[in-house]
Coordinates of C-alpha atoms in Angstrom, one line a residue:
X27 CA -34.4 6.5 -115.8
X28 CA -32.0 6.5 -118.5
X29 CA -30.1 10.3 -117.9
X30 CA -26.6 10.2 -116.9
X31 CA -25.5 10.4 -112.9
X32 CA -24.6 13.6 -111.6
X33 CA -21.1 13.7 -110.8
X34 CA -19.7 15.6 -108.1
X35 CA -18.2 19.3 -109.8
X36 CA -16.1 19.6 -106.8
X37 CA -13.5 17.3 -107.8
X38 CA -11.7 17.4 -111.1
X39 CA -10.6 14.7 -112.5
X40 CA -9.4 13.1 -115.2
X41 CA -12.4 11.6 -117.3
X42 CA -12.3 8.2 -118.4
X43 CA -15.2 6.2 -121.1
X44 CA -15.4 2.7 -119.8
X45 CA -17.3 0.8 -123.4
X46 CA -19.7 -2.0 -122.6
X47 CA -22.3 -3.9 -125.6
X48 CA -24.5 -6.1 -123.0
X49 CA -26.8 -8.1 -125.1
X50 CA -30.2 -8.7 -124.2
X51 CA -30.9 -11.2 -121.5
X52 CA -27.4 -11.2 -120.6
X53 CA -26.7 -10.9 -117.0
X54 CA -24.1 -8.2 -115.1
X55 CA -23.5 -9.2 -112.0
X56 CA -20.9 -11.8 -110.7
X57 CA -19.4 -12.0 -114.4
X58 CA -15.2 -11.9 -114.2
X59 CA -15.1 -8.7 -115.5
X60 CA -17.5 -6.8 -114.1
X61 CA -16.0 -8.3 -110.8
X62 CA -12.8 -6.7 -112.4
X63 CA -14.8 -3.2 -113.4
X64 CA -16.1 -3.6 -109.7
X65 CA -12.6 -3.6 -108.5
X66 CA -11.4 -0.9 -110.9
X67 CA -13.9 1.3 -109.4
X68 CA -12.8 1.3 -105.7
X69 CA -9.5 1.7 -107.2
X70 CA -10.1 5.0 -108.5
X71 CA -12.2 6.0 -105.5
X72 CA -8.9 5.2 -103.5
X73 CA -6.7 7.1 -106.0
X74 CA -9.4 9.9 -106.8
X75 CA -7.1 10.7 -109.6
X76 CA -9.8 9.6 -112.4
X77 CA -13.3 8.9 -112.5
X78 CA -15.1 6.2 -114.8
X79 CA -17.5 7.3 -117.2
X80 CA -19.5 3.7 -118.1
X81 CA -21.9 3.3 -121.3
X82 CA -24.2 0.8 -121.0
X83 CA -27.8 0.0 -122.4
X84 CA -30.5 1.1 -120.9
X85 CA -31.5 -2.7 -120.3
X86 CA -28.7 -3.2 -117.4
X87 CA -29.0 0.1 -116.3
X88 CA -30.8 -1.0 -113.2
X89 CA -28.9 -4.7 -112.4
X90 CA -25.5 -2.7 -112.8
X91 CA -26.9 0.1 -110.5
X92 CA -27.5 -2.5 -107.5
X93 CA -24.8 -4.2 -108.4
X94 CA -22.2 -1.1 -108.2
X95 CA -23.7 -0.1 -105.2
X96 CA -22.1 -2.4 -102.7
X97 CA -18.7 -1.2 -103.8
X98 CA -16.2 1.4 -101.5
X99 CA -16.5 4.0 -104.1
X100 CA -19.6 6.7 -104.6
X101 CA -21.6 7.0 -107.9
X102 CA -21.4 10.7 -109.4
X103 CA -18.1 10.9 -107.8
X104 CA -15.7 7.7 -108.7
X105 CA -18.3 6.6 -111.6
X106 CA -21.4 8.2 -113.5
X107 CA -23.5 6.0 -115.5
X108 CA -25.0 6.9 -118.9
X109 CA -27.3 5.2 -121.5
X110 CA -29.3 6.4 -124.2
X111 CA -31.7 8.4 -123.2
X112 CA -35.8 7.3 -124.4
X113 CA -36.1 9.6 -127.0
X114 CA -33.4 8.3 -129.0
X115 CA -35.4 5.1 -129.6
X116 CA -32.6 2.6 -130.4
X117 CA -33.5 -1.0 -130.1
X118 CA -31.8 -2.8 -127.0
X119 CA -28.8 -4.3 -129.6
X120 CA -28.2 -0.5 -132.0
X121 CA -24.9 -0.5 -130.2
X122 CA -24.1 1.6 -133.6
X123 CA -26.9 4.1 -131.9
X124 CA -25.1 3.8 -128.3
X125 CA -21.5 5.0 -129.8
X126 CA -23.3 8.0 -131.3
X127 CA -24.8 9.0 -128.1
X128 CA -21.4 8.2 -126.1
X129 CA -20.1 10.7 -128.6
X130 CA -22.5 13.3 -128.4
X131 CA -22.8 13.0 -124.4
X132 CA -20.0 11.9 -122.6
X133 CA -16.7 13.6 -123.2
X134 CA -13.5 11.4 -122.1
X135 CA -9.8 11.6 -122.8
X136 CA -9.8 7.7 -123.8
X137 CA -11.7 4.4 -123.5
X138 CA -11.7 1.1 -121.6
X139 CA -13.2 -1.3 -123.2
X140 CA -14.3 -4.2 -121.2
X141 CA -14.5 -7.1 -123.2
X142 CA -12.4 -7.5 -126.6
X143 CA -15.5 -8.7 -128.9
X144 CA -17.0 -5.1 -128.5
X145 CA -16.6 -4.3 -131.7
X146 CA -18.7 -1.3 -131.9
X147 CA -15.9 0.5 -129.5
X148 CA -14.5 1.4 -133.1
X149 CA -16.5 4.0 -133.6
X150 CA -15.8 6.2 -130.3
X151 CA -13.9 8.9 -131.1
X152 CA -11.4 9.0 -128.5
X153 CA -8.5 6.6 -128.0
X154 CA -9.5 2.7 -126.9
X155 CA -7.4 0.8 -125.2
X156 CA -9.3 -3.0 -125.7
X157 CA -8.7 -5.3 -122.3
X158 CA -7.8 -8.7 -123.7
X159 CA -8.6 -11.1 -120.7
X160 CA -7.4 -14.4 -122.8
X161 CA -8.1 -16.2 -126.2
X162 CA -9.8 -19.1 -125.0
X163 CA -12.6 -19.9 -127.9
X164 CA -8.9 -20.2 -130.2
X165 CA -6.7 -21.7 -127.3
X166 CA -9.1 -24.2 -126.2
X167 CA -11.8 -25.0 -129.5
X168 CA -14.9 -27.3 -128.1
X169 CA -16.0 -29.9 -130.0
X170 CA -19.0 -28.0 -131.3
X171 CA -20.2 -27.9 -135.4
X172 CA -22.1 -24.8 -133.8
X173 CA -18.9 -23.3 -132.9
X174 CA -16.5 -23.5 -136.3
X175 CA -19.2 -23.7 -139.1
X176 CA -19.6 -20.7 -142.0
X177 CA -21.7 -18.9 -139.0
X178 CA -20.3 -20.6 -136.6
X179 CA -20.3 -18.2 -132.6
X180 CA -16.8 -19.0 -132.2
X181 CA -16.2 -18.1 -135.7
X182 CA -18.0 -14.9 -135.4
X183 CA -15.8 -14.1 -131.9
X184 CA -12.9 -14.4 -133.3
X185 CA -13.3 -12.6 -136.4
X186 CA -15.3 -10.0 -134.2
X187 CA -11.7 -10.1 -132.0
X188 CA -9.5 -9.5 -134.4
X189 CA -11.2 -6.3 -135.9
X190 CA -11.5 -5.1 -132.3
X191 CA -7.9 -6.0 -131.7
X192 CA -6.5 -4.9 -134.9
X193 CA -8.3 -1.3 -135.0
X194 CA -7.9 -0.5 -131.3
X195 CA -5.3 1.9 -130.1
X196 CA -3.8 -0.6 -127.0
X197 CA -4.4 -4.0 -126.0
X198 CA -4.6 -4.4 -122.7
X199 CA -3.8 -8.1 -121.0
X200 CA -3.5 -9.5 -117.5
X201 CA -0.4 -11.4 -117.8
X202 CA 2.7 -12.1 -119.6
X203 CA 1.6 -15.3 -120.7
X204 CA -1.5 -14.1 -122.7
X205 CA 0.6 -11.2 -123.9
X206 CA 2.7 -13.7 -125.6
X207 CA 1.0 -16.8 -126.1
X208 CA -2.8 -15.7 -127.1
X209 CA -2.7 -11.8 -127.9
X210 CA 0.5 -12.3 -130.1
X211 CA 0.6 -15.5 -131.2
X212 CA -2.8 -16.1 -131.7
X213 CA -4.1 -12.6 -132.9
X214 CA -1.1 -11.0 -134.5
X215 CA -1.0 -8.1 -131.8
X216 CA 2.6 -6.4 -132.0
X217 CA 4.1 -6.2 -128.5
X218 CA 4.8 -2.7 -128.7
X219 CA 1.0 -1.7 -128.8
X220 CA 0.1 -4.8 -125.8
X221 CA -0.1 -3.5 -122.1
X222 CA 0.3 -5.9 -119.7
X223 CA -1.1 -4.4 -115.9
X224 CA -1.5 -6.9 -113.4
X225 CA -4.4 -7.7 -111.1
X226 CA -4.4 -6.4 -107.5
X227 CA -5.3 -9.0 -105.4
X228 CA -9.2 -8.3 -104.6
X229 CA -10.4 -8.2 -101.3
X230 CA -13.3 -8.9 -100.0
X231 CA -13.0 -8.1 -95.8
X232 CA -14.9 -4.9 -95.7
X233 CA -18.1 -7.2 -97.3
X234 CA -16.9 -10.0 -93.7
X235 CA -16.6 -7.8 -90.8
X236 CA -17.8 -10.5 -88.8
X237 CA -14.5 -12.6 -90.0
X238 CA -11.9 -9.6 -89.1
X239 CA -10.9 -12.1 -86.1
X240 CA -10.7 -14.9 -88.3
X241 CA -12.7 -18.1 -88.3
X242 CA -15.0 -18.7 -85.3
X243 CA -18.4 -20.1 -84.3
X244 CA -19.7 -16.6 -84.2
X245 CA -18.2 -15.0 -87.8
X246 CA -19.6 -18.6 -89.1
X247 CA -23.2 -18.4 -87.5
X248 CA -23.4 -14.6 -89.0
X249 CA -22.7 -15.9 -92.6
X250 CA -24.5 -18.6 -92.4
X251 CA -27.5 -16.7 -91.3
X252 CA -27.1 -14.7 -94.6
X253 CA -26.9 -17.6 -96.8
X254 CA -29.8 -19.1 -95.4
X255 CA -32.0 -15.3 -96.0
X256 CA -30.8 -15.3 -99.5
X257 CA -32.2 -18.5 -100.0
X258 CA -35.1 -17.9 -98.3
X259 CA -35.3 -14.7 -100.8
X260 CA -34.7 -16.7 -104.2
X261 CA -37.1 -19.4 -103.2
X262 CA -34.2 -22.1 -102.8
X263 CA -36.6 -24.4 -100.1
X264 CA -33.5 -26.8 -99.9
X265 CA -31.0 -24.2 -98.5
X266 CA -33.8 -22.1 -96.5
X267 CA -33.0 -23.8 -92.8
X268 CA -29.7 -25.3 -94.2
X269 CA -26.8 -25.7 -91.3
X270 CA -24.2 -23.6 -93.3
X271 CA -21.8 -23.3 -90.0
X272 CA -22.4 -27.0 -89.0
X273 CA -21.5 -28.6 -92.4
X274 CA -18.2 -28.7 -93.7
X275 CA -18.7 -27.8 -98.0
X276 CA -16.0 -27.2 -100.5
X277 CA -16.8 -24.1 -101.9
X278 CA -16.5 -23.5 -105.9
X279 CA -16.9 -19.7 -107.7
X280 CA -16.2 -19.9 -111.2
X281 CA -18.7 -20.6 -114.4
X282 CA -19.4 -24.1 -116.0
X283 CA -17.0 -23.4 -119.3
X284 CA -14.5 -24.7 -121.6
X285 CA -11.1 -25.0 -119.0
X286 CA -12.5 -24.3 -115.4
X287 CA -12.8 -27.9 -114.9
X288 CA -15.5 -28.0 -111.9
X289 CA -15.9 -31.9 -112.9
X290 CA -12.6 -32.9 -111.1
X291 CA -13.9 -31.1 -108.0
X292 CA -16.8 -33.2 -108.1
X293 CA -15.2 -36.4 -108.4
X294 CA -12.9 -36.0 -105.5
X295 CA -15.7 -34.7 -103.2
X296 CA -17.3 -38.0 -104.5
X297 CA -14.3 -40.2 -103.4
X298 CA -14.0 -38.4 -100.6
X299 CA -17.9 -38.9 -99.3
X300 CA -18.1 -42.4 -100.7
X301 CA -14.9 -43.7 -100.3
X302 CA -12.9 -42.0 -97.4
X303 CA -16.6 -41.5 -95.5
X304 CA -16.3 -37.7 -94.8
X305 CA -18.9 -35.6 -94.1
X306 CA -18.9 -33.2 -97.0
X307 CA -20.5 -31.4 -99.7
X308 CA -19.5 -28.9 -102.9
X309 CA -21.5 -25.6 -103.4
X310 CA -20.6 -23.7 -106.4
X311 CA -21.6 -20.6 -107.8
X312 CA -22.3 -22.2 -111.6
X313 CA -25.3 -22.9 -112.7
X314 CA -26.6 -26.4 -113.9
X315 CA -27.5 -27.2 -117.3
X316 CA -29.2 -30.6 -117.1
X317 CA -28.9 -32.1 -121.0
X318 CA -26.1 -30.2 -122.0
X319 CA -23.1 -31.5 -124.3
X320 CA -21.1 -28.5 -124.3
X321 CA -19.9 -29.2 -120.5
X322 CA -19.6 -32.9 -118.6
X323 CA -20.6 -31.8 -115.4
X324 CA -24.5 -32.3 -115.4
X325 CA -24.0 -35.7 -117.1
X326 CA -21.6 -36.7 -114.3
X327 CA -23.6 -35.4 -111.3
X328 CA -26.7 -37.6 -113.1
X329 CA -25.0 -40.6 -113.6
X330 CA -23.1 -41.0 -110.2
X331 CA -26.2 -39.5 -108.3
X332 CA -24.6 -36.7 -106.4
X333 CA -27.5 -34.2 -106.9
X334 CA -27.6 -34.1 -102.8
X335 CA -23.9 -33.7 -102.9
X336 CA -23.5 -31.0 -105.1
X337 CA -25.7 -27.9 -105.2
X338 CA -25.6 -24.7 -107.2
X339 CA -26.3 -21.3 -105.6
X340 CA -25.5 -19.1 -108.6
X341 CA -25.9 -14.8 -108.9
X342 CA -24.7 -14.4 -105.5
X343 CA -24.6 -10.6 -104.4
X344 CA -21.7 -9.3 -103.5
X345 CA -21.9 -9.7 -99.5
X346 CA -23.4 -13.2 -99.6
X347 CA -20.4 -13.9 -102.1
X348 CA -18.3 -13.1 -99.0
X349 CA -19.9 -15.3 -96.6
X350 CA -20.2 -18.3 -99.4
X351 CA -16.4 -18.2 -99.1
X352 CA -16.2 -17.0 -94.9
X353 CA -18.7 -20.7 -94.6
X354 CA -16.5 -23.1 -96.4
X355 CA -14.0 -25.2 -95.3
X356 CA -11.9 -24.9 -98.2
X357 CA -12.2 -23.2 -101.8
X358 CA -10.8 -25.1 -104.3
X359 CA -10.3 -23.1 -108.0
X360 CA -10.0 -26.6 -110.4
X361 CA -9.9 -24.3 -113.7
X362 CA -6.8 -25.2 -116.2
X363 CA -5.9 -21.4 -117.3
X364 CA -6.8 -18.2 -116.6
X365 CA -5.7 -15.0 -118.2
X366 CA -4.6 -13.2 -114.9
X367 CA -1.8 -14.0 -112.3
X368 CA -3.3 -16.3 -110.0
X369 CA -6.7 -16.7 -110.2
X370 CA -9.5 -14.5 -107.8
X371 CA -11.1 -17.1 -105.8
X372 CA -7.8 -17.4 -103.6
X373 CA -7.8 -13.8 -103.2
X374 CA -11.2 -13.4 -102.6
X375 CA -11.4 -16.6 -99.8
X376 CA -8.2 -16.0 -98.0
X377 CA -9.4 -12.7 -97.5
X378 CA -12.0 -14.0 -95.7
X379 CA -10.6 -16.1 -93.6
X380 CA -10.9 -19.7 -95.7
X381 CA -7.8 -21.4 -97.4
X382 CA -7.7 -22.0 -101.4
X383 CA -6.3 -25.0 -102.9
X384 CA -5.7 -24.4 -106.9
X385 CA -4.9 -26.3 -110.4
X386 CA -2.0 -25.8 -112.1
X387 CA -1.8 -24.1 -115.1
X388 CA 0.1 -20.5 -116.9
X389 CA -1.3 -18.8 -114.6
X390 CA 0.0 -20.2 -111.4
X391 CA 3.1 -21.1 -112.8
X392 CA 3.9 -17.0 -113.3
X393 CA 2.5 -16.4 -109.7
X394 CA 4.6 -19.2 -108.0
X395 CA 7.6 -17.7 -109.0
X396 CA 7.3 -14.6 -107.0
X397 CA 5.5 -16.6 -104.2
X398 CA 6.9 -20.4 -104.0
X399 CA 5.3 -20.8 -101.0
X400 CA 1.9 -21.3 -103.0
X401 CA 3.4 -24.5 -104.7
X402 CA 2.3 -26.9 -102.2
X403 CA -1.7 -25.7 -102.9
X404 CA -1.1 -26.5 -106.6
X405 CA -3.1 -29.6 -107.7
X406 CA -2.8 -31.5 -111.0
X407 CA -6.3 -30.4 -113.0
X408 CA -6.5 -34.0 -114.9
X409 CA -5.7 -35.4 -111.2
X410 CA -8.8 -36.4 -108.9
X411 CA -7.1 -38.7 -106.3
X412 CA -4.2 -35.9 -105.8
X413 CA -7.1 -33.0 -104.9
X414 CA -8.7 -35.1 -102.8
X415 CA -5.8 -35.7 -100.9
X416 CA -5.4 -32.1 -101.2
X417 CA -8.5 -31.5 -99.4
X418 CA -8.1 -33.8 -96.6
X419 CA -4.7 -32.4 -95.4
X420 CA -6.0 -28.8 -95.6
X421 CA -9.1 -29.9 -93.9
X422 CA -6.6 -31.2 -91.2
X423 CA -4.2 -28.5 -91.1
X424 CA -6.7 -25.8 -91.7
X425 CA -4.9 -23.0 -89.6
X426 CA -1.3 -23.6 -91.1
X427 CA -2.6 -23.7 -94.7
X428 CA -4.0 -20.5 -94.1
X429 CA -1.3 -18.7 -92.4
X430 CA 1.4 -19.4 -95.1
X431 CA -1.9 -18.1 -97.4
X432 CA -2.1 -14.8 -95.8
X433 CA 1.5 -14.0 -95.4
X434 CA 1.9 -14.9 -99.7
X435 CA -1.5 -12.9 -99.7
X436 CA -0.1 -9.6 -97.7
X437 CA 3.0 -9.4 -99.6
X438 CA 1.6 -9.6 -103.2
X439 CA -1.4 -6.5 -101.2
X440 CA 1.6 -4.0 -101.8
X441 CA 0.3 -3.5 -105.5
X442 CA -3.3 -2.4 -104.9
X443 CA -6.3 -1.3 -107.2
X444 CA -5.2 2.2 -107.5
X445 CA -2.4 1.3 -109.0
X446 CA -4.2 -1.0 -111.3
X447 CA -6.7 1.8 -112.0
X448 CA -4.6 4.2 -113.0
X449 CA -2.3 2.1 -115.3
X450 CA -5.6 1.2 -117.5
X451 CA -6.3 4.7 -117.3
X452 CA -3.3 5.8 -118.4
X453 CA -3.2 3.3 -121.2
X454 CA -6.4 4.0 -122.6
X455 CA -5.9 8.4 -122.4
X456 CA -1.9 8.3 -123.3
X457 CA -0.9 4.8 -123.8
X458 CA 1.4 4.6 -120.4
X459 CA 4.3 2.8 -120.8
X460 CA 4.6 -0.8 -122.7
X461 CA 5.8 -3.7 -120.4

């Protein structure tokens, strides 16, 4: 069905246009910003201050639905849904049709706009405040004649970018870092029209009950049991009966791109299985792409002959996400930048109960200086030897490493999704206050 949720009339608040172009074939779920628009969401449902009004194709529609489902928040109440109805006939891509119908049928006081290539958010008629998660396709160019040619897709982003960026009414970023370094160095964005808001720390307990009492044979049989259904759902033979609760993995959720680095993480759980004799695998959330250049993981796993050691359980729902973490023995988060403070997977595990060891980069470097503590979890990315050392003393001191986690974790928990919320709310319907 593509008519617009009910909302509840009860409650007034403050409307606000959350702008998304999903191309065809493109997926929603477990994507870092819909992850983010995920959080946003029980945000508002906490603050009940706004409520989200998301455009989307018709296409998604139904993936986001399911997906949005398993959040704290209510649809019609904390967030309505609206595509194009049938009888406009637009074509899956007229995101030119989609702004026309967002105009006719879904009056806000400002826009979000989830991903800074959008480009068609231009043509809303109320405010847009872009979100500007990082410039990495500039910051960190692959090696790709694909990428930089006349038509190149990198080209084409950052052109596509800089209109977005340029005709917008805000930028929102994550960080100082990107603020600076990527938004205004990069892109030409005055500081005066950036907003920099924060991430909460996500959560993801209420999706664990069975870990409220930390890690124990029992919380680890439960998620283990719904790892092995999932698999036994999506046809994965390999994981159907596989001892989740017996076997100690290293758990990886990220994407195979440019800077999240998942190759070290496979050569230390190499040295460490081959070398140091441990018991121990790596599961990851990234797909494989046997045969690709763009990214040296396949080649690696083919040549060293880890295919048993390494294994990719990717589009995860949002509770089996929870127990993928609640299973592990340790998350480890290899990437080399990210546009936030800190990245989510150390949120997301210690919240369930499992330690997070993490690469060094911008983003940890503003996040250990509020929490120093979280130094001596920070790995050298171009370092293999040094994580799997790493991994061996958390795997020995388990319980400490994740005691000093949660105390760094509770105090940063004082600035919460509401908060976060509201600030892009405010941004995009008054333009807040500049940081």
């Amino acid at each position: 069905m593509s008519a617009p949720s009910k909302p509840a009339k009860a409650v007034a608040r403050t409307p606000v246009g959350v702008w998304t172009e999903w191309p065809v074939g493109a997926r929603w779920a477990n994507e870092g910003m819909t992850r983010l628009l995920g959080f946003m969401i029980e945000g508002v449902a906490k603050g009940k201050t706004y409520v989200f009004h998301i455009v989307l194709p018709d296409g998604v529609r139904a993936e986001a639905r399911e997906d949005l489902a398993a959040l704290q928040a209510v649809e019609g109440v904390d967030y309505v849904l609206h595509s194009p109805p049938p009888e406009m006939k637009l074509a899956a891509d007229d995101f030119e049709g989609q702004a026309r119908f967002a105009n006719a049928s879904v009056k806000v006081d400002g826009w979000i706009v989830l991903f800074p290539y959008f480009r068609h958010a231009l043509l809303l008629d109320a405010p847009v405040a872009t979100i500007f998660p990082d410039g990495i396709p500039v910051a960190f160019p692959v090696p790709d004649p694909g990428a930089w040619g006349p038509n190149g897709y990198h080209l084409r982003w950052r052109q596509q970018v800089q209109a977005l960026l340029d005709g917008s009414d805000r930028v929102v970023t994550f960080s100082n870092h990107v603020a600076d370094d990527q938004a205004g160095r990069l892109f030409g964005v005055p500081r005066d029209k950036i907003h920099v808001v924060p991430h909460a720390p996500p959560n993801l307990s209420h999706l664990a009950p069975y870990a409220k009492k930390g890690t124990t044979a029992a919380s680890r049989s439960i998620a283990a049991d719904l790892l092995r259904s999932h698999a036994r759902e999506r046809g994965w033979s390999q994981l159907a009966d596989f001892p989740f609760e017996e076997v100690d993995y290293v758990a990886v959720s990220t994407q195979d791109r440019v800077t999240k680095n998942i190759r070290l993480v496979a050569e230390a759980v190499r040295g460490l299985v081959r070398d140091e004799r441990r018991s121990l695998k790596l599961f990851m959330t990234a797909p494989l792409h046997f045969g690709a250049t763009w990214t040296p993981l396949p080649n690696q796993l083919e040549y060293d002959q880890m295919a048993g050691d390494v294994v990719s359980m990717t589009d995860l729902p949002r509770d089996v996400h929870a127990a993928f973490y609640h299973c592990a023995a340790v998350t480890v988060h290899p990437s080399i930048f990210e546009g936030g403070l800190g990245p989510f997977p150390f949120y997301e595990a210690v919240s369930v109960e499992t330690p997070c060891l993490m690469a060094d980069g911008p983003h940890l470097r503003e996040l250990v200086v509020d929490e120093p503590g979280l130094a001596a979890f920070v790995f050298d990315p171009n370092d293999s030897r040094k994580l799997r050392d790493l991994i061996l003393s958390t795997l020995e001191n388990r319980d400490t490493v994740l005691a000093v986690q949660k105390a760094c974790l509770d105090r940063i928990a004082t600035y919460g999704w509401s908060q976060v919320a509201a600030a892009y709310s405010e941004a995009a319907i008054s333009g807040g206050v500049a940081q």
